[in-house]
Amino acid sequence: MYPKIKINEYIEFEMFPIFLALGILFMLLFIIFQFKKLQIENKVLFDILSIIALSLGVAFLSGVFFDALFHSLEEGKFVYGGMTYIGGFIGGILVFCLILKLFYKVSNKKLIYYLNIIIPSIVLAHIFGRIGCFFGGCCYGSPTDSIFGVVFPEGSLAALEYGYPQKVFPTQLFEAVSLLIIFVLLLRLKNYRFPLYLILYGLFRFFIEFLRGDSRGSVKLFISPSQFLSLLMIISGLLMSVIMYKRQRLN
């Protein structure tokens, strides 16, 4: 991966893990800030952070699983080695919701309340993750001669795929900017944060996928796996918004 932080001839660090760690750190700090701002008791905060820690582990495994599934469908044999954000998000959120419902017996209203609190933090972590992808050289775009193109270093994944010095779309940065827009919009809302995130990120990701140039596997359809999952996110967000609106009207 390129570039790396080099301390000396023996020690060097890849950028992606550093940005990933920063993203998780700022996510947790922002969650704590949100809970303190809302004056939620410390015990609830500790329980939520514990559930999030477990959910992050499941999200990692889920991201690896979905990526392996999509590439296995494309290759016709079992392959693995990467991970996909949306697959990880699905697994992590499902575990978060199941634990709250099964072990803490929270109501649907309270569950949505917690989801609305934590979702901006997830977006914040994702922004750092996508910047890390840019420095790591993964999730790159398709070739372009436009002013938006960037050239990745020799030996990087994009250079190995398209040759050096071929310019490609910096789709990682496009997504980081779209996530920043979503983050700002979510902070201005209170009750519909989670469904709005599903809709907006699903839309942004669906169209960004048209510019992607790396291999993401297949779902045996005319769209990419991430576009398929993005459509599921959009539909879920719309359904959730309608249900929340109807319940609000009834109350």
Tab-separated table of C-alpha atoms in Angstrom:
chain	number	residue	atom	x	y	z
A	1	MET	CA	0.000	0.000	0.000
A	2	TYR	CA	1.108	3.641	-0.640
A	3	PRO	CA	2.208	5.917	0.864
A	4	LYS	CA	3.681	4.960	4.256
A	5	ILE	CA	5.005	6.887	7.215
A	6	LYS	CA	8.648	5.908	7.517
A	7	ILE	CA	10.305	6.318	10.918
A	8	ASN	CA	13.597	4.733	9.920
A	9	GLU	CA	14.841	1.971	7.633
A	10	TYR	CA	13.246	-0.657	9.865
A	11	ILE	CA	9.973	0.936	10.979
A	12	GLU	CA	7.210	2.224	8.721
A	13	PHE	CA	3.440	2.467	8.998
A	14	GLU	CA	0.703	2.071	6.404
A	15	MET	CA	-1.682	5.009	6.297
A	16	PHE	CA	-4.970	3.103	6.076
A	17	PRO	CA	-4.800	1.447	9.548
A	18	ILE	CA	-3.848	4.803	11.059
A	19	PHE	CA	-6.871	6.565	9.565
A	20	LEU	CA	-9.104	3.621	10.478
A	21	ALA	CA	-7.959	3.839	14.100
A	22	LEU	CA	-8.491	7.618	14.086
A	23	GLY	CA	-11.980	7.131	12.688
A	24	ILE	CA	-12.948	4.681	15.435
A	25	LEU	CA	-11.436	6.937	18.093
A	26	PHE	CA	-13.321	10.032	16.923
A	27	MET	CA	-16.504	7.966	16.538
A	28	LEU	CA	-16.366	6.886	20.192
A	29	LEU	CA	-15.469	10.383	21.387
A	30	PHE	CA	-18.340	11.909	19.421
A	31	ILE	CA	-20.785	9.339	20.821
A	32	ILE	CA	-19.664	10.222	24.347
A	33	PHE	CA	-20.074	13.918	23.519
A	34	GLN	CA	-23.591	13.324	22.192
A	35	PHE	CA	-24.652	11.321	25.269
A	36	LYS	CA	-23.203	13.927	27.630
A	37	LYS	CA	-24.929	16.694	25.698
A	38	LEU	CA	-28.261	14.871	26.063
A	39	GLN	CA	-27.504	14.251	29.764
A	40	ILE	CA	-27.944	10.494	29.452
A	41	GLU	CA	-26.705	8.639	32.522
A	42	ASN	CA	-23.249	7.066	32.498
A	43	LYS	CA	-24.516	3.491	32.913
A	44	VAL	CA	-26.515	3.739	29.687
A	45	LEU	CA	-23.498	5.263	27.940
A	46	PHE	CA	-21.264	2.424	29.145
A	47	ASP	CA	-23.783	-0.187	27.972
A	48	ILE	CA	-24.097	1.439	24.545
A	49	LEU	CA	-20.314	1.682	24.136
A	50	SER	CA	-19.978	-1.997	25.108
A	51	ILE	CA	-22.567	-2.992	22.525
A	52	ILE	CA	-20.842	-0.829	19.904
A	53	ALA	CA	-17.507	-2.511	20.648
A	54	LEU	CA	-19.082	-5.924	20.038
A	55	SER	CA	-20.874	-4.612	16.944
A	56	LEU	CA	-17.590	-3.344	15.498
A	57	GLY	CA	-16.131	-6.840	15.737
A	58	VAL	CA	-19.172	-8.312	14.004
A	59	ALA	CA	-19.068	-5.513	11.401
A	60	PHE	CA	-15.514	-6.472	10.489
A	61	LEU	CA	-16.478	-10.134	10.054
A	62	SER	CA	-19.628	-9.185	8.140
A	63	GLY	CA	-17.646	-6.928	5.795
A	64	VAL	CA	-15.208	-9.750	5.069
A	65	PHE	CA	-18.082	-12.218	4.569
A	66	PHE	CA	-19.983	-10.077	2.054
A	67	ASP	CA	-16.819	-9.283	0.108
A	68	ALA	CA	-15.918	-12.981	-0.045
A	69	LEU	CA	-19.480	-13.820	-1.112
A	70	PHE	CA	-19.508	-11.309	-3.980
A	71	HIS	CA	-16.064	-12.307	-5.260
A	72	SER	CA	-16.887	-16.008	-4.953
A	73	LEU	CA	-20.020	-15.474	-7.061
A	74	GLU	CA	-17.893	-13.709	-9.672
A	75	GLU	CA	-15.058	-16.257	-9.720
A	76	GLY	CA	-17.198	-19.384	-9.370
A	77	LYS	CA	-15.061	-20.566	-6.462
A	78	PHE	CA	-14.484	-19.521	-2.871
A	79	VAL	CA	-12.158	-16.511	-2.585
A	80	TYR	CA	-11.616	-13.967	0.151
A	81	GLY	CA	-9.200	-11.271	1.174
A	82	GLY	CA	-10.995	-7.913	1.238
A	83	MET	CA	-13.986	-6.329	2.904
A	84	THR	CA	-16.915	-4.091	2.026
A	85	TYR	CA	-18.229	-1.209	4.131
A	86	ILE	CA	-21.939	-1.713	3.456
A	87	GLY	CA	-21.693	-5.407	4.295
A	88	GLY	CA	-19.955	-4.504	7.541
A	89	PHE	CA	-22.511	-1.800	8.315
A	90	ILE	CA	-25.397	-4.233	7.842
A	91	GLY	CA	-23.882	-6.818	10.167
A	92	GLY	CA	-22.866	-4.284	12.817
A	93	ILE	CA	-26.230	-2.480	12.918
A	94	LEU	CA	-28.182	-5.755	13.036
A	95	VAL	CA	-26.172	-6.953	16.032
A	96	PHE	CA	-26.532	-3.566	17.755
A	97	CYS	CA	-30.321	-3.665	17.328
A	98	LEU	CA	-30.677	-7.334	18.305
A	99	ILE	CA	-28.732	-6.889	21.540
A	100	LEU	CA	-30.786	-3.865	22.544
A	101	LYS	CA	-34.055	-5.639	21.742
A	102	LEU	CA	-33.261	-9.089	23.171
A	103	PHE	CA	-31.134	-8.291	26.206
A	104	TYR	CA	-32.167	-4.741	27.110
A	105	LYS	CA	-35.813	-5.017	26.003
A	106	VAL	CA	-35.859	-1.483	24.613
A	107	SER	CA	-38.915	-0.289	22.721
A	108	ASN	CA	-38.810	0.418	19.000
A	109	LYS	CA	-39.030	4.136	19.759
A	110	LYS	CA	-36.051	3.947	22.103
A	111	LEU	CA	-34.111	1.863	19.586
A	112	ILE	CA	-34.575	4.508	16.901
A	113	TYR	CA	-33.588	7.118	19.475
A	114	TYR	CA	-30.222	5.423	20.045
A	115	LEU	CA	-29.694	4.870	16.317
A	116	ASN	CA	-30.299	8.568	15.707
A	117	ILE	CA	-27.666	9.416	18.310
A	118	ILE	CA	-24.901	7.145	17.035
A	119	ILE	CA	-25.325	7.403	13.253
A	120	PRO	CA	-23.468	10.741	12.836
A	121	SER	CA	-20.517	9.160	14.668
A	122	ILE	CA	-20.505	6.247	12.226
A	123	VAL	CA	-20.464	8.707	9.323
A	124	LEU	CA	-17.567	10.552	10.948
A	125	ALA	CA	-15.581	7.328	11.259
A	126	HIS	CA	-16.392	6.478	7.649
A	127	ILE	CA	-14.972	9.810	6.466
A	128	PHE	CA	-11.641	8.950	8.068
A	129	GLY	CA	-11.859	5.451	6.607
A	130	ARG	CA	-12.312	6.735	3.052
A	131	ILE	CA	-9.391	9.142	3.405
A	132	GLY	CA	-7.407	6.132	4.591
A	133	CYS	CA	-8.529	4.254	1.478
A	134	PHE	CA	-7.165	7.091	-0.659
A	135	PHE	CA	-3.768	6.972	1.038
A	136	GLY	CA	-3.843	3.190	1.007
A	137	GLY	CA	-4.562	3.089	-2.724
A	138	CYS	CA	-7.636	0.838	-2.531
A	139	CYS	CA	-11.224	1.542	-3.697
A	140	TYR	CA	-9.856	3.570	-6.621
A	141	GLY	CA	-11.808	4.835	-9.606
A	142	SER	CA	-11.817	4.087	-13.305
A	143	PRO	CA	-9.349	5.712	-15.745
A	144	THR	CA	-9.934	9.327	-16.716
A	145	ASP	CA	-8.177	12.158	-18.517
A	146	SER	CA	-10.254	14.812	-16.752
A	147	ILE	CA	-8.937	17.381	-14.280
A	148	PHE	CA	-10.410	15.286	-11.481
A	149	GLY	CA	-8.024	12.400	-12.115
A	150	VAL	CA	-5.127	11.510	-9.821
A	151	VAL	CA	-2.090	9.320	-10.389
A	152	PHE	CA	-1.318	6.700	-7.741
A	153	PRO	CA	2.330	5.694	-7.162
A	154	GLU	CA	4.014	2.882	-9.039
A	155	GLY	CA	3.284	-0.444	-7.387
A	156	SER	CA	-0.085	0.688	-6.037
A	157	LEU	CA	-3.218	-1.306	-6.857
A	158	ALA	CA	-4.480	1.280	-9.347
A	159	ALA	CA	-1.099	1.425	-11.110
A	160	LEU	CA	-0.957	-2.373	-11.285
A	161	GLU	CA	-4.462	-2.457	-12.748
A	162	TYR	CA	-4.226	0.347	-15.310
A	163	GLY	CA	-0.521	1.047	-15.614
A	164	TYR	CA	1.545	3.973	-14.476
A	165	PRO	CA	1.051	6.973	-14.759
A	166	GLN	CA	-2.623	6.489	-15.668
A	167	LYS	CA	-4.954	8.957	-13.969
A	168	VAL	CA	-8.033	7.535	-12.222
A	169	PHE	CA	-11.008	9.076	-10.439
A	170	PRO	CA	-10.294	9.566	-6.706
A	171	THR	CA	-13.583	7.925	-5.750
A	172	GLN	CA	-12.386	7.625	-2.161
A	173	LEU	CA	-12.297	11.422	-1.869
A	174	PHE	CA	-15.612	11.804	-3.713
A	175	GLU	CA	-17.185	9.538	-1.114
A	176	ALA	CA	-15.451	11.321	1.771
A	177	VAL	CA	-16.933	14.638	0.588
A	178	SER	CA	-20.399	13.111	0.222
A	179	LEU	CA	-20.102	11.674	3.745
A	180	LEU	CA	-19.098	15.086	5.088
A	181	ILE	CA	-22.251	16.572	3.518
A	182	ILE	CA	-24.343	13.817	5.111
A	183	PHE	CA	-22.639	14.365	8.471
A	184	VAL	CA	-23.470	18.092	8.459
A	185	LEU	CA	-27.087	17.434	7.428
A	186	LEU	CA	-27.574	14.826	10.146
A	187	LEU	CA	-26.353	17.202	12.829
A	188	ARG	CA	-29.108	19.631	11.845
A	189	LEU	CA	-31.779	16.982	12.404
A	190	LYS	CA	-32.992	15.150	15.484
A	191	ASN	CA	-35.636	12.532	14.782
A	192	TYR	CA	-35.014	11.214	11.261
A	193	ARG	CA	-31.236	10.906	11.247
A	194	PHE	CA	-30.951	7.159	10.741
A	195	PRO	CA	-33.436	6.716	7.863
A	196	LEU	CA	-32.081	9.864	6.199
A	197	TYR	CA	-28.578	8.415	6.375
A	198	LEU	CA	-29.753	5.194	4.725
A	199	ILE	CA	-31.359	7.164	1.898
A	200	LEU	CA	-28.611	9.722	1.309
A	201	TYR	CA	-25.644	7.389	1.603
A	202	GLY	CA	-27.426	4.817	-0.536
A	203	LEU	CA	-27.949	7.444	-3.246
A	204	PHE	CA	-24.412	8.842	-3.083
A	205	ARG	CA	-22.851	5.383	-3.082
A	206	PHE	CA	-25.032	4.130	-5.934
A	207	PHE	CA	-23.814	6.886	-8.275
A	208	ILE	CA	-20.204	6.878	-7.089
A	209	GLU	CA	-20.085	3.194	-8.004
A	210	PHE	CA	-20.311	4.133	-11.689
A	211	LEU	CA	-16.847	5.685	-11.336
A	212	ARG	CA	-15.242	2.837	-9.410
A	213	GLY	CA	-12.511	0.859	-11.166
A	214	ASP	CA	-11.508	-1.770	-8.619
A	215	SER	CA	-12.917	-5.294	-8.462
A	216	ARG	CA	-15.911	-5.612	-6.128
A	217	GLY	CA	-17.254	-9.005	-7.114
A	218	SER	CA	-20.669	-9.707	-8.588
A	219	VAL	CA	-24.299	-10.344	-7.676
A	220	LYS	CA	-25.080	-11.702	-11.154
A	221	LEU	CA	-27.049	-8.550	-12.026
A	222	PHE	CA	-26.440	-5.504	-14.217
A	223	ILE	CA	-25.355	-3.517	-11.169
A	224	SER	CA	-22.419	-3.887	-8.797
A	225	PRO	CA	-22.781	-5.545	-5.362
A	226	SER	CA	-22.474	-2.162	-3.648
A	227	GLN	CA	-25.184	-0.705	-5.872
A	228	PHE	CA	-27.424	-3.640	-4.976
A	229	LEU	CA	-26.837	-3.069	-1.261
A	230	SER	CA	-27.271	0.695	-1.766
A	231	LEU	CA	-30.726	0.099	-3.220
A	232	LEU	CA	-31.594	-1.988	-0.152
A	233	MET	CA	-30.429	0.884	2.064
A	234	ILE	CA	-32.548	3.418	0.147
A	235	ILE	CA	-35.652	1.234	0.299
A	236	SER	CA	-35.126	0.526	4.008
A	237	GLY	CA	-34.670	4.227	4.724
A	238	LEU	CA	-37.820	5.181	2.849
A	239	LEU	CA	-39.905	2.499	4.574
A	240	MET	CA	-38.544	3.486	7.979
A	241	SER	CA	-39.317	7.153	7.298
A	242	VAL	CA	-42.921	6.351	6.343
A	243	ILE	CA	-43.416	4.169	9.430
A	244	MET	CA	-41.886	6.792	11.741
A	245	TYR	CA	-44.008	9.546	10.194
A	246	LYS	CA	-47.233	7.554	10.560
A	247	ARG	CA	-46.468	6.712	14.179
A	248	GLN	CA	-45.690	10.339	14.887
A	249	ARG	CA	-49.006	11.415	13.368
A	250	LEU	CA	-50.895	8.824	15.439
A	251	ASN	CA	-49.221	9.929	18.642
